[in-house]
mmCIF file of C-alpha atoms (C1' of nucleotides) in Angstrom:
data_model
loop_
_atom_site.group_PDB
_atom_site.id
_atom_site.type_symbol
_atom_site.label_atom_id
_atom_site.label_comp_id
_atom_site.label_asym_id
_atom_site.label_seq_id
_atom_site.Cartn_x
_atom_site.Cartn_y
_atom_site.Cartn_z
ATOM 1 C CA UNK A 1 78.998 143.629 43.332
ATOM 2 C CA UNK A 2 75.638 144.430 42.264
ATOM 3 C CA UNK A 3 74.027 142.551 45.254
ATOM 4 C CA UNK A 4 75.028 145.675 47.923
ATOM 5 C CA UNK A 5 72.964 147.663 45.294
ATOM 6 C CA UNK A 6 70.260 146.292 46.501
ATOM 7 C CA UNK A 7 70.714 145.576 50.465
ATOM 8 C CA UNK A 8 69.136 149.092 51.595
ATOM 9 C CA UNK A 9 66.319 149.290 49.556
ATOM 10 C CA UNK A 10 65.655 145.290 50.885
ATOM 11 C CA UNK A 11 66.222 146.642 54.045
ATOM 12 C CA UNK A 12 64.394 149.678 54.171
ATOM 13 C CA UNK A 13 61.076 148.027 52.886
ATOM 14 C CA UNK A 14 61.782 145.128 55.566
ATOM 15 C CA UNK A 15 61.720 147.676 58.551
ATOM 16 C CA UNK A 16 59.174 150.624 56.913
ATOM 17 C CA UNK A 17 56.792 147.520 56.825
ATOM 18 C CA UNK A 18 57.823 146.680 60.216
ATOM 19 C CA UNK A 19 57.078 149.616 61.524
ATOM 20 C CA UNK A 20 53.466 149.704 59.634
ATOM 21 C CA UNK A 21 52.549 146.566 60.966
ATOM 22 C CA UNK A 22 53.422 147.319 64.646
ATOM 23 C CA UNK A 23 50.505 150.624 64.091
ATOM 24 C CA UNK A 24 48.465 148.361 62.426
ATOM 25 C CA UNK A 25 48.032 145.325 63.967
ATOM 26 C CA UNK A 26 47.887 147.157 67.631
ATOM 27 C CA UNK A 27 44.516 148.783 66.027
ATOM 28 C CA UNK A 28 43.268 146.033 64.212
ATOM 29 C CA UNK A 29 43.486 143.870 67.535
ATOM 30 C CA UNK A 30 41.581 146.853 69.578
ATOM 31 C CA UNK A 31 38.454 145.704 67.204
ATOM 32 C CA UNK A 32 38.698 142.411 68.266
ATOM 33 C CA UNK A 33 39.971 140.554 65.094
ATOM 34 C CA UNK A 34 43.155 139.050 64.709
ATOM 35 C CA UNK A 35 45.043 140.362 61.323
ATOM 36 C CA UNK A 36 44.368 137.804 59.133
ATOM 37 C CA UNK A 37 40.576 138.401 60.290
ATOM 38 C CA UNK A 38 40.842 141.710 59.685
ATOM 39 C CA UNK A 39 41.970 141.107 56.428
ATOM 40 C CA UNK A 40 39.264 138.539 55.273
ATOM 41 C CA UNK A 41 36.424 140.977 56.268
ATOM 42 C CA UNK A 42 37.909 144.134 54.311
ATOM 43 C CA UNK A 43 38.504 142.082 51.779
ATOM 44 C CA UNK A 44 34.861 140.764 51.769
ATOM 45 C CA UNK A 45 33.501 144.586 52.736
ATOM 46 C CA UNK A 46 31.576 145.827 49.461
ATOM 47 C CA UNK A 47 31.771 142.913 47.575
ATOM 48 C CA UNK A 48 28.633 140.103 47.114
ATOM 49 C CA UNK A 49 30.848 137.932 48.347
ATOM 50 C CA UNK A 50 33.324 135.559 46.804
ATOM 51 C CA UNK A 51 34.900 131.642 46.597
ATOM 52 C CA UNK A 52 37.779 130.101 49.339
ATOM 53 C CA UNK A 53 39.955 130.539 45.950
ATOM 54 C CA UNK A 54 39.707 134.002 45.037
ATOM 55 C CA UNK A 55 39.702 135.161 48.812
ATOM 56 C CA UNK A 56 42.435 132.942 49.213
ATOM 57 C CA UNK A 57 44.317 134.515 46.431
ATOM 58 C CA UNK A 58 43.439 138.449 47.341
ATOM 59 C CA UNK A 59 44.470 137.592 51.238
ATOM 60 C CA UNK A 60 47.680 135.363 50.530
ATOM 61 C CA UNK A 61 46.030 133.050 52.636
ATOM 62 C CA UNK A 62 46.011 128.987 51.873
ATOM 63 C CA UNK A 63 43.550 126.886 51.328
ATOM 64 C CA UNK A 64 43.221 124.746 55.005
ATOM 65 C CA UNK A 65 44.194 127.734 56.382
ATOM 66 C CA UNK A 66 41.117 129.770 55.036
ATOM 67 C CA UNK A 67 39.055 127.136 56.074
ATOM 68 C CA UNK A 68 39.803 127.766 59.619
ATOM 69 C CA UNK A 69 39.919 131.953 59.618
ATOM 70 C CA UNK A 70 36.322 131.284 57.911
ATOM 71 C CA UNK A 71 35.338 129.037 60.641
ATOM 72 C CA UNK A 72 36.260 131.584 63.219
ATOM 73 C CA UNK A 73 34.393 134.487 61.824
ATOM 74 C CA UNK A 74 30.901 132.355 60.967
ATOM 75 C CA UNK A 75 31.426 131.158 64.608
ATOM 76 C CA UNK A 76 30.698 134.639 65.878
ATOM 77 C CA UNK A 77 28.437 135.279 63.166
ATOM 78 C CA UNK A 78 30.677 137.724 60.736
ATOM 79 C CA UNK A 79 30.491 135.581 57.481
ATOM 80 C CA UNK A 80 28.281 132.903 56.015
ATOM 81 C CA UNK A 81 28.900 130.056 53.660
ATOM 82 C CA UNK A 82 27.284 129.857 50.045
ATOM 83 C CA UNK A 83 26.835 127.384 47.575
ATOM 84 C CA UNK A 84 28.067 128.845 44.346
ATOM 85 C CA UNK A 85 25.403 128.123 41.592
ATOM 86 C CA UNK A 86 27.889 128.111 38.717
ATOM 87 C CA UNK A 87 30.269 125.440 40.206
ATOM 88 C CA UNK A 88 29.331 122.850 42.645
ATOM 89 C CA UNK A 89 32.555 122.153 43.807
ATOM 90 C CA UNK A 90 33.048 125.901 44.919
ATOM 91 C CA UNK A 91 32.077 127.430 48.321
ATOM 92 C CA UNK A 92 31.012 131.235 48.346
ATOM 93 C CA UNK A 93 32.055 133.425 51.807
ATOM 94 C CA UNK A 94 30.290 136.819 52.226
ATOM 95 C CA UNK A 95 29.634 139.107 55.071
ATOM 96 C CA UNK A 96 26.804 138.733 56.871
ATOM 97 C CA UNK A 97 24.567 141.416 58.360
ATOM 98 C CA UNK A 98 26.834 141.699 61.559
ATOM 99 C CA UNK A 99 29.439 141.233 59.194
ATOM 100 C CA UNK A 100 29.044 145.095 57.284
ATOM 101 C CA UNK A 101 28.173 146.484 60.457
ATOM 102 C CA UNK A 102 31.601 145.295 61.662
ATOM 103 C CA UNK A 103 33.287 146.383 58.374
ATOM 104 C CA UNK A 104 31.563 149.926 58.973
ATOM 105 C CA UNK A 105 32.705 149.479 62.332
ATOM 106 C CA UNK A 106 36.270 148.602 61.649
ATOM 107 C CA UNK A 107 37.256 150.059 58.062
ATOM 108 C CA UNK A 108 37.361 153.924 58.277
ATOM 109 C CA UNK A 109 38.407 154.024 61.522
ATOM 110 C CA UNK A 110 41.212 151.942 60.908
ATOM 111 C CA UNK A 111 42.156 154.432 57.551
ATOM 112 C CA UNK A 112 41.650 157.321 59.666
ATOM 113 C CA UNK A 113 43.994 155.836 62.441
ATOM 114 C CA UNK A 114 46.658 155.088 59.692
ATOM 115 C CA UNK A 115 46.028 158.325 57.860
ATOM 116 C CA UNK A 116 48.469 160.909 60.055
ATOM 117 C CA UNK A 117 51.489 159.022 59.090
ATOM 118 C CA UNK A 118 50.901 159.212 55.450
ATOM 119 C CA UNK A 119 49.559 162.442 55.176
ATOM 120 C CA UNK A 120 52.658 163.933 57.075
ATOM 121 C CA UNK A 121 54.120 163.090 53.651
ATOM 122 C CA UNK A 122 53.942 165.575 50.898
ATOM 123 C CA UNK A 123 51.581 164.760 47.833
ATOM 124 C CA UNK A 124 54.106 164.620 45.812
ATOM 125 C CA UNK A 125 55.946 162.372 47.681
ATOM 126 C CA UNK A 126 53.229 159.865 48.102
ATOM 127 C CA UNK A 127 52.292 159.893 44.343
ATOM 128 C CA UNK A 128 56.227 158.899 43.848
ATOM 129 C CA UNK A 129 56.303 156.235 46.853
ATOM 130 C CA UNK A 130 52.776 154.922 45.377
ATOM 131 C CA UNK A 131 54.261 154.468 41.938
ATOM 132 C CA UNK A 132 57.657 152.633 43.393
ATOM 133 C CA UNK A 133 55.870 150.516 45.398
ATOM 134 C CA UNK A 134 53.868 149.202 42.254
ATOM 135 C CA UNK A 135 56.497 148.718 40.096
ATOM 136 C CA UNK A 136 58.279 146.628 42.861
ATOM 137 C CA UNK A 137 55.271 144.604 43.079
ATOM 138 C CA UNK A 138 55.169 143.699 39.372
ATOM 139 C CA UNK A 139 59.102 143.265 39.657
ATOM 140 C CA UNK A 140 57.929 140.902 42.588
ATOM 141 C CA UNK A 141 54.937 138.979 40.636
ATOM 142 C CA UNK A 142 57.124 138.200 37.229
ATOM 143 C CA UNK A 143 59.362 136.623 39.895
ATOM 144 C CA UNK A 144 56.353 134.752 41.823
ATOM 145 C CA UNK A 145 55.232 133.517 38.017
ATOM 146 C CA UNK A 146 58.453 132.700 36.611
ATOM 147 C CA UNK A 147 59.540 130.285 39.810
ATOM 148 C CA UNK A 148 56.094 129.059 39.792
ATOM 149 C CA UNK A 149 55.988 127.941 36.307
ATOM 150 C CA UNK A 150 59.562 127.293 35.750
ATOM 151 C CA UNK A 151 59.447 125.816 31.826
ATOM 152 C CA UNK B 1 37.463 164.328 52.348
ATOM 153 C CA UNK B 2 41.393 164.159 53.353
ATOM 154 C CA UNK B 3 41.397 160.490 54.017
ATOM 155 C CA UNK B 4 40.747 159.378 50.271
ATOM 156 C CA UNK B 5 43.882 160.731 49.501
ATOM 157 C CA UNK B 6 45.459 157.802 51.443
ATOM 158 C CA UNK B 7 43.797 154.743 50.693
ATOM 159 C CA UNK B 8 46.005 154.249 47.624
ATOM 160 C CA UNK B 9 49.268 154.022 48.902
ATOM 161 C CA UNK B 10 47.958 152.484 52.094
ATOM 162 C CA UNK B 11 46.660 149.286 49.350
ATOM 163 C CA UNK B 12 50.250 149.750 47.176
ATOM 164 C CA UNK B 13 52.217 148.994 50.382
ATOM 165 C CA UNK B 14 50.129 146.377 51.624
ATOM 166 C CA UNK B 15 50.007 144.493 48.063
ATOM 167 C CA UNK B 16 53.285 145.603 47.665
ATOM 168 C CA UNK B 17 54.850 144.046 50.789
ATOM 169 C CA UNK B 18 52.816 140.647 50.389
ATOM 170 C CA UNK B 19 53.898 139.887 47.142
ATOM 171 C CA UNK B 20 57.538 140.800 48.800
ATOM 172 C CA UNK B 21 56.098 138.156 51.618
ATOM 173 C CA UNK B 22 54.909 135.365 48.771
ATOM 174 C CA UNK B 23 58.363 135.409 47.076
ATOM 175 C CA UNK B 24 60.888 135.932 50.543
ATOM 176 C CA UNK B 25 58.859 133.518 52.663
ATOM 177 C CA UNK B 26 58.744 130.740 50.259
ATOM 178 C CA UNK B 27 62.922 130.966 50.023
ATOM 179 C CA UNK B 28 63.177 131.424 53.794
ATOM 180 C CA UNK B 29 61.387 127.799 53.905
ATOM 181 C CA UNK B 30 63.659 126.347 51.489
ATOM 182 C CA UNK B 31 66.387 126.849 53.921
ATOM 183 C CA UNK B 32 64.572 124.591 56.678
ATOM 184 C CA UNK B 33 63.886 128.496 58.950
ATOM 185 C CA UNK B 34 60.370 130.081 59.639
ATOM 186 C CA UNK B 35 60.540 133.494 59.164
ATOM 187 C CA UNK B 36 61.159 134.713 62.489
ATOM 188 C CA UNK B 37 64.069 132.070 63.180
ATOM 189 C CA UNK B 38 65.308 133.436 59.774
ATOM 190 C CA UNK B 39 65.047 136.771 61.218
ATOM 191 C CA UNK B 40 66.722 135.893 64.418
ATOM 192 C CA UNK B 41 69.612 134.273 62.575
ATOM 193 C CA UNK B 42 70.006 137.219 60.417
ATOM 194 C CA UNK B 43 69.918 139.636 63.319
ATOM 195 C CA UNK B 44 72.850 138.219 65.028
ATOM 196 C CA UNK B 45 74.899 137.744 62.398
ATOM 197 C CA UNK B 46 77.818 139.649 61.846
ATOM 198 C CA UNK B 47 77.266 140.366 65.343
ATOM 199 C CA UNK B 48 79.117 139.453 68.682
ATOM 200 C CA UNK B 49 75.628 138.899 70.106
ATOM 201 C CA UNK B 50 73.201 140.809 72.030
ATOM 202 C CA UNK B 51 70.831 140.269 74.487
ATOM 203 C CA UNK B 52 67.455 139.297 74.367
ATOM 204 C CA UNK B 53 65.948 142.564 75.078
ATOM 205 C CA UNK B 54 67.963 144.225 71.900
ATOM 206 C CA UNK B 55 67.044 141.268 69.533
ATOM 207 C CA UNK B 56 63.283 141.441 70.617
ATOM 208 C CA UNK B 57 63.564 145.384 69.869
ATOM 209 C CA UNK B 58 65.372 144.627 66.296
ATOM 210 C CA UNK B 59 62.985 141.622 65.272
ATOM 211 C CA UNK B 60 59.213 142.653 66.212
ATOM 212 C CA UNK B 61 59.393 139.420 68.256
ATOM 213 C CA UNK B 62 58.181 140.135 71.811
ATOM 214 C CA UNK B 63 60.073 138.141 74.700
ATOM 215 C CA UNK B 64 57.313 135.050 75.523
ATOM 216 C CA UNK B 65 57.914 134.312 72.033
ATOM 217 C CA UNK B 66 61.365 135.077 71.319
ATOM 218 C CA UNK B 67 61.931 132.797 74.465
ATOM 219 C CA UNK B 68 60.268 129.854 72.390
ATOM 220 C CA UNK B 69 61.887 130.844 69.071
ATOM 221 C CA UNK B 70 65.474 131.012 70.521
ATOM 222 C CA UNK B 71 64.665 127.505 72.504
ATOM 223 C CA UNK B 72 63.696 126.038 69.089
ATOM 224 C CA UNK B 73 67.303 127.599 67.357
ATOM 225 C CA UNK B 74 69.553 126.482 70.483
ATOM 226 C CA UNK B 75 67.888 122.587 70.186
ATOM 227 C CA UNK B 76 69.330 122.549 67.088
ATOM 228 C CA UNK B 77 72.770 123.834 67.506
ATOM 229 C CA UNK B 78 72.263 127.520 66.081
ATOM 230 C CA UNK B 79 72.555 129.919 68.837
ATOM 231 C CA UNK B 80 73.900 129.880 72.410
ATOM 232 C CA UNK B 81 72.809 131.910 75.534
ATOM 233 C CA UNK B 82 75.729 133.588 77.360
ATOM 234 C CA UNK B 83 75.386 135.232 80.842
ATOM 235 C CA UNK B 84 75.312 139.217 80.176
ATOM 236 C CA UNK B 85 78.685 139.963 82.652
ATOM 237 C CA UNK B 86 77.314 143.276 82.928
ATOM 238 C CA UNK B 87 73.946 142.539 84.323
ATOM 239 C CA UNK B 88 72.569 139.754 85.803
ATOM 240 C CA UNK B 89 69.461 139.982 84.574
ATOM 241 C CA UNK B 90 70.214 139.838 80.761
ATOM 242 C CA UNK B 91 71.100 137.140 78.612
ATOM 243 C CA UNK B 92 73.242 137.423 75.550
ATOM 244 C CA UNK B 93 72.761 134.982 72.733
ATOM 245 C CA UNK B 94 74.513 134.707 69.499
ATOM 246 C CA UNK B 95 75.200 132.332 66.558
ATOM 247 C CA UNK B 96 77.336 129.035 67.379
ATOM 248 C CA UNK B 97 79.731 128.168 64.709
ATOM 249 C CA UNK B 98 77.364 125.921 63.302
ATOM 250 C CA UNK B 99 74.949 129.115 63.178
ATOM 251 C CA UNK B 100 77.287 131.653 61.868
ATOM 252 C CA UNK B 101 77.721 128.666 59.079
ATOM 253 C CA UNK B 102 73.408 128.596 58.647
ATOM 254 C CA UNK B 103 73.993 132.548 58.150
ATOM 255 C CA UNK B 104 76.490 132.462 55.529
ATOM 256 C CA UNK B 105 74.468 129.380 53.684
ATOM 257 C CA UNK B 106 71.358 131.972 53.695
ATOM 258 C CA UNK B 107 71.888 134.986 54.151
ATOM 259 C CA UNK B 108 73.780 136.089 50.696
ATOM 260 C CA UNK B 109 71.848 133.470 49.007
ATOM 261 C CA UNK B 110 68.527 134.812 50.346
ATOM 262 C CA UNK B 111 69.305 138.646 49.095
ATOM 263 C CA UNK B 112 70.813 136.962 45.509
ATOM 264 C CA UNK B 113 67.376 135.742 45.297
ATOM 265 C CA UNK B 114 65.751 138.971 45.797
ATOM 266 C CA UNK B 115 67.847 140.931 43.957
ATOM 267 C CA UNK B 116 66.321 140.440 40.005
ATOM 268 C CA UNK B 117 63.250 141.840 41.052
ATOM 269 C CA UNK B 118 64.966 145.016 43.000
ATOM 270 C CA UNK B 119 67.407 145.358 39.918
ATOM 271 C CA UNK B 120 64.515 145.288 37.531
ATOM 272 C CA UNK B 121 64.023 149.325 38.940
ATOM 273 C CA UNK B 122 66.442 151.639 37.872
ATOM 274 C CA UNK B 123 68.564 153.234 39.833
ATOM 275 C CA UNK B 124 67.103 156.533 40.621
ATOM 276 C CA UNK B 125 63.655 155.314 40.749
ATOM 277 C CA UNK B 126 65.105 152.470 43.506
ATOM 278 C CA UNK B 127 67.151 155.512 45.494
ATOM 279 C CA UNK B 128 63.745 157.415 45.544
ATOM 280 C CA UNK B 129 61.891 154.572 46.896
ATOM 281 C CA UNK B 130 64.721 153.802 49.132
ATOM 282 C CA UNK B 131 63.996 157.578 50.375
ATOM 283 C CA UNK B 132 60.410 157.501 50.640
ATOM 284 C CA UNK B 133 60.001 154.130 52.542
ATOM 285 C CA UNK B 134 62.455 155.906 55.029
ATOM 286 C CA UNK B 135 60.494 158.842 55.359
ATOM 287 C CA UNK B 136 56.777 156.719 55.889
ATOM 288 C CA UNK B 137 59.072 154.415 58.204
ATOM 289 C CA UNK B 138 59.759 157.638 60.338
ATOM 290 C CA UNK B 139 56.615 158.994 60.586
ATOM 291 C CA UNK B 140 54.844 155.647 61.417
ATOM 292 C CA UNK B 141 57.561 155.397 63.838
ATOM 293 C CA UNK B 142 57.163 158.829 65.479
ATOM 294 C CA UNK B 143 53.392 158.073 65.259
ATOM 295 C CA UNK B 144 53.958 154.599 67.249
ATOM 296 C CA UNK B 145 55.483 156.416 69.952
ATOM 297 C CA UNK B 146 52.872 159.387 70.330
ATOM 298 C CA UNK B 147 50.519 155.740 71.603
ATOM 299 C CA UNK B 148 52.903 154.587 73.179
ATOM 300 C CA UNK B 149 53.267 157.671 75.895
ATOM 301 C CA UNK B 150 50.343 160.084 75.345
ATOM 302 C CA UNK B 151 50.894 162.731 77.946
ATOM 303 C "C1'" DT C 1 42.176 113.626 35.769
ATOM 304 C "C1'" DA C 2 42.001 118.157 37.713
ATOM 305 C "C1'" DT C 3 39.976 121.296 40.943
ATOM 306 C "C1'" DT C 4 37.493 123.050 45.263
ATOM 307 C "C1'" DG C 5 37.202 122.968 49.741
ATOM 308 C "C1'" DT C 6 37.541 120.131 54.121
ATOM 309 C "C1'" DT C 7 39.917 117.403 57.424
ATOM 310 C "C1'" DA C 8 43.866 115.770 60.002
ATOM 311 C "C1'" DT C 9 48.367 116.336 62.001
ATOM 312 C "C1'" DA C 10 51.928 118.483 64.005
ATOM 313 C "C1'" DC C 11 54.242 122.524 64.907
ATOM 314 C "C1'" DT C 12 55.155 127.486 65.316
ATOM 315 C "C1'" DC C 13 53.859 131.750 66.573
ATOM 316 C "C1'" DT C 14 51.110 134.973 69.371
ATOM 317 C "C1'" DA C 15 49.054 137.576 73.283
ATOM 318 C "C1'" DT C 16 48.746 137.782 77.974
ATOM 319 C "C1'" DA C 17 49.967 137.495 82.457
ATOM 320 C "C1'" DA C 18 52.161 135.506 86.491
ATOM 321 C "C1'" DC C 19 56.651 134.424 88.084
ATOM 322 C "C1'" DT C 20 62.093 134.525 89.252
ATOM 323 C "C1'" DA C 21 66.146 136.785 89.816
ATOM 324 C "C1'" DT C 22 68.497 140.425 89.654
ATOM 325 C "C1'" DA C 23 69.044 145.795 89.821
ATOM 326 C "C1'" DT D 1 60.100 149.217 92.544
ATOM 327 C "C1'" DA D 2 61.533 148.348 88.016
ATOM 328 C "C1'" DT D 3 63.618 145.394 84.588
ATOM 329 C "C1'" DA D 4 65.166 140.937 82.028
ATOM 330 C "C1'" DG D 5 63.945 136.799 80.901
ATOM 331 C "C1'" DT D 6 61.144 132.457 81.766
ATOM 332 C "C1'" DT D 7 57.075 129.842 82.277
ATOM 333 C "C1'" DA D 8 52.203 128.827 81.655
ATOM 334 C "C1'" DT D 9 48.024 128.962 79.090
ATOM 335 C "C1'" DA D 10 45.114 129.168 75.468
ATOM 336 C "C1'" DG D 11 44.301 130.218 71.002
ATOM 337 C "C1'" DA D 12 45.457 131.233 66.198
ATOM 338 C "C1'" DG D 13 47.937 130.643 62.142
ATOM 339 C "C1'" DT D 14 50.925 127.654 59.098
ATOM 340 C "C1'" DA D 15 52.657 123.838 56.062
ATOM 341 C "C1'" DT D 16 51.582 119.614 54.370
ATOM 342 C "C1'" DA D 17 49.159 115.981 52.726
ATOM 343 C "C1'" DA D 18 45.225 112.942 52.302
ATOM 344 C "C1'" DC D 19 40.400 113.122 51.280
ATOM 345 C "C1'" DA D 20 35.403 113.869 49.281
ATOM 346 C "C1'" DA D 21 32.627 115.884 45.944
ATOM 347 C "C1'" DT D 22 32.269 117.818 41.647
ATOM 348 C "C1'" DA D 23 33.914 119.159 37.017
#
DNA sequence: TATTGTTATACTCTATAACTATA
DNA sequence: TATAGTTATAGAGTATAACAATA
């Protein structure tokens, strides 16, 4: 049966992300942002900004979704709404002042929080488990396309 | 400047494990689940039960909300709680008949979905990916519980 | 007609903390 | 006192679909 080939590396990525997220999110939340919060402003972070549809698309967050995380943040003053010259129809988000002070605030020391865990692996190592991990996400993206656009 | 060195992989996982996310998620709806009922189900299958406590632990789900997403399984006929006859305190639930049926509709379906993508990476490459994800898993793990009780 | 973002609805999940009943 | 699970509260995210403005 070829499907047990594939049950512990399923498995293994299932809890090794498990176990990321349960270090991660426990920081992220110590800033004061929820995750997908977190994500919009390091997404945004040293960028002029960008439409609902591409930070939609880099976040895997959906539309009326977006519309609500984006809310959140301008309501505290993180992000700010632009009209985007080229199309009238699209909406730009970028950080505001408070918004790259809280990036600042937020992005190394969440990298140096994560960083012990991945440095206890061996170069090496990481260069190989880097490489994996990208091919799986190509393997994962053909799939994403080819069920999306099923001709 | 040590933490550098990280930021790559760091990125490859997190891309890596959303695109998992886009493609798993998106099945896991199909089947008429949210994820985390999905991950309940799957949890206690195969299984003779366990009690709440152990499922929370497996599943990432703390107990207010595994309370709620166990509630929304038993309405519809998918799992049962059982007094623990060991301790009083604990519940047991696991999969009614009707539940252990849900499993076996999803559950090898669910992985046959996955699979092409995992099968796309030959074998070696998938055991050392397999390996490394094990290895970050334990160190994020052993990191989790350095917060957890810092002496 | 197609696309961008918003709005509306209804539900699920989440964190947090107080509560109960056992141990 | 500590633990297992429930309840209560408030907020956040999610899917889905209808909608307005623009292309």
């Amino acid at each position: 049966m070829s499907r047990t080939v594939v049950v512990p590396v399923i498995r293994e990525l299932a809890r090794c992300y498990q176990a990321f997220q349960r270090v991660s999110d426990a920081n992220i939340r110590r800033f004061g942002l929820t995750p997908p919060q977190f994500d919009v402003v390091v997404t945004l972070g040293n960028t002029p900004g960008m439409s609902f549809k591409e930070l939609g698309n880099r976040t895997l967050i959906t539309k009326g979704t977006l519309t609500g995380v984006v809310d959140r943040l301008a309501a505290r003053g993180l992000v700010e709404r632009l009209a985007c010259p080229d199309d009238g129809r699209s909406t730009l988000v970028r950080l505001t002042e408070a918004g790259e002070r809280m990036f600042g605030q937020v992005f190394e020391p969440h990298l140096a929080y994560l960083a012990p865990a991945f440095e206890s692996i061996p170069a090496g190592e990481r260069k190989e488990l880097e490489a994996r991990l990208r091919q799986l996400r190509e393997a994962l993206e053909r799939q994403c396309n080819d069920d999306a656009s099923p001709d």
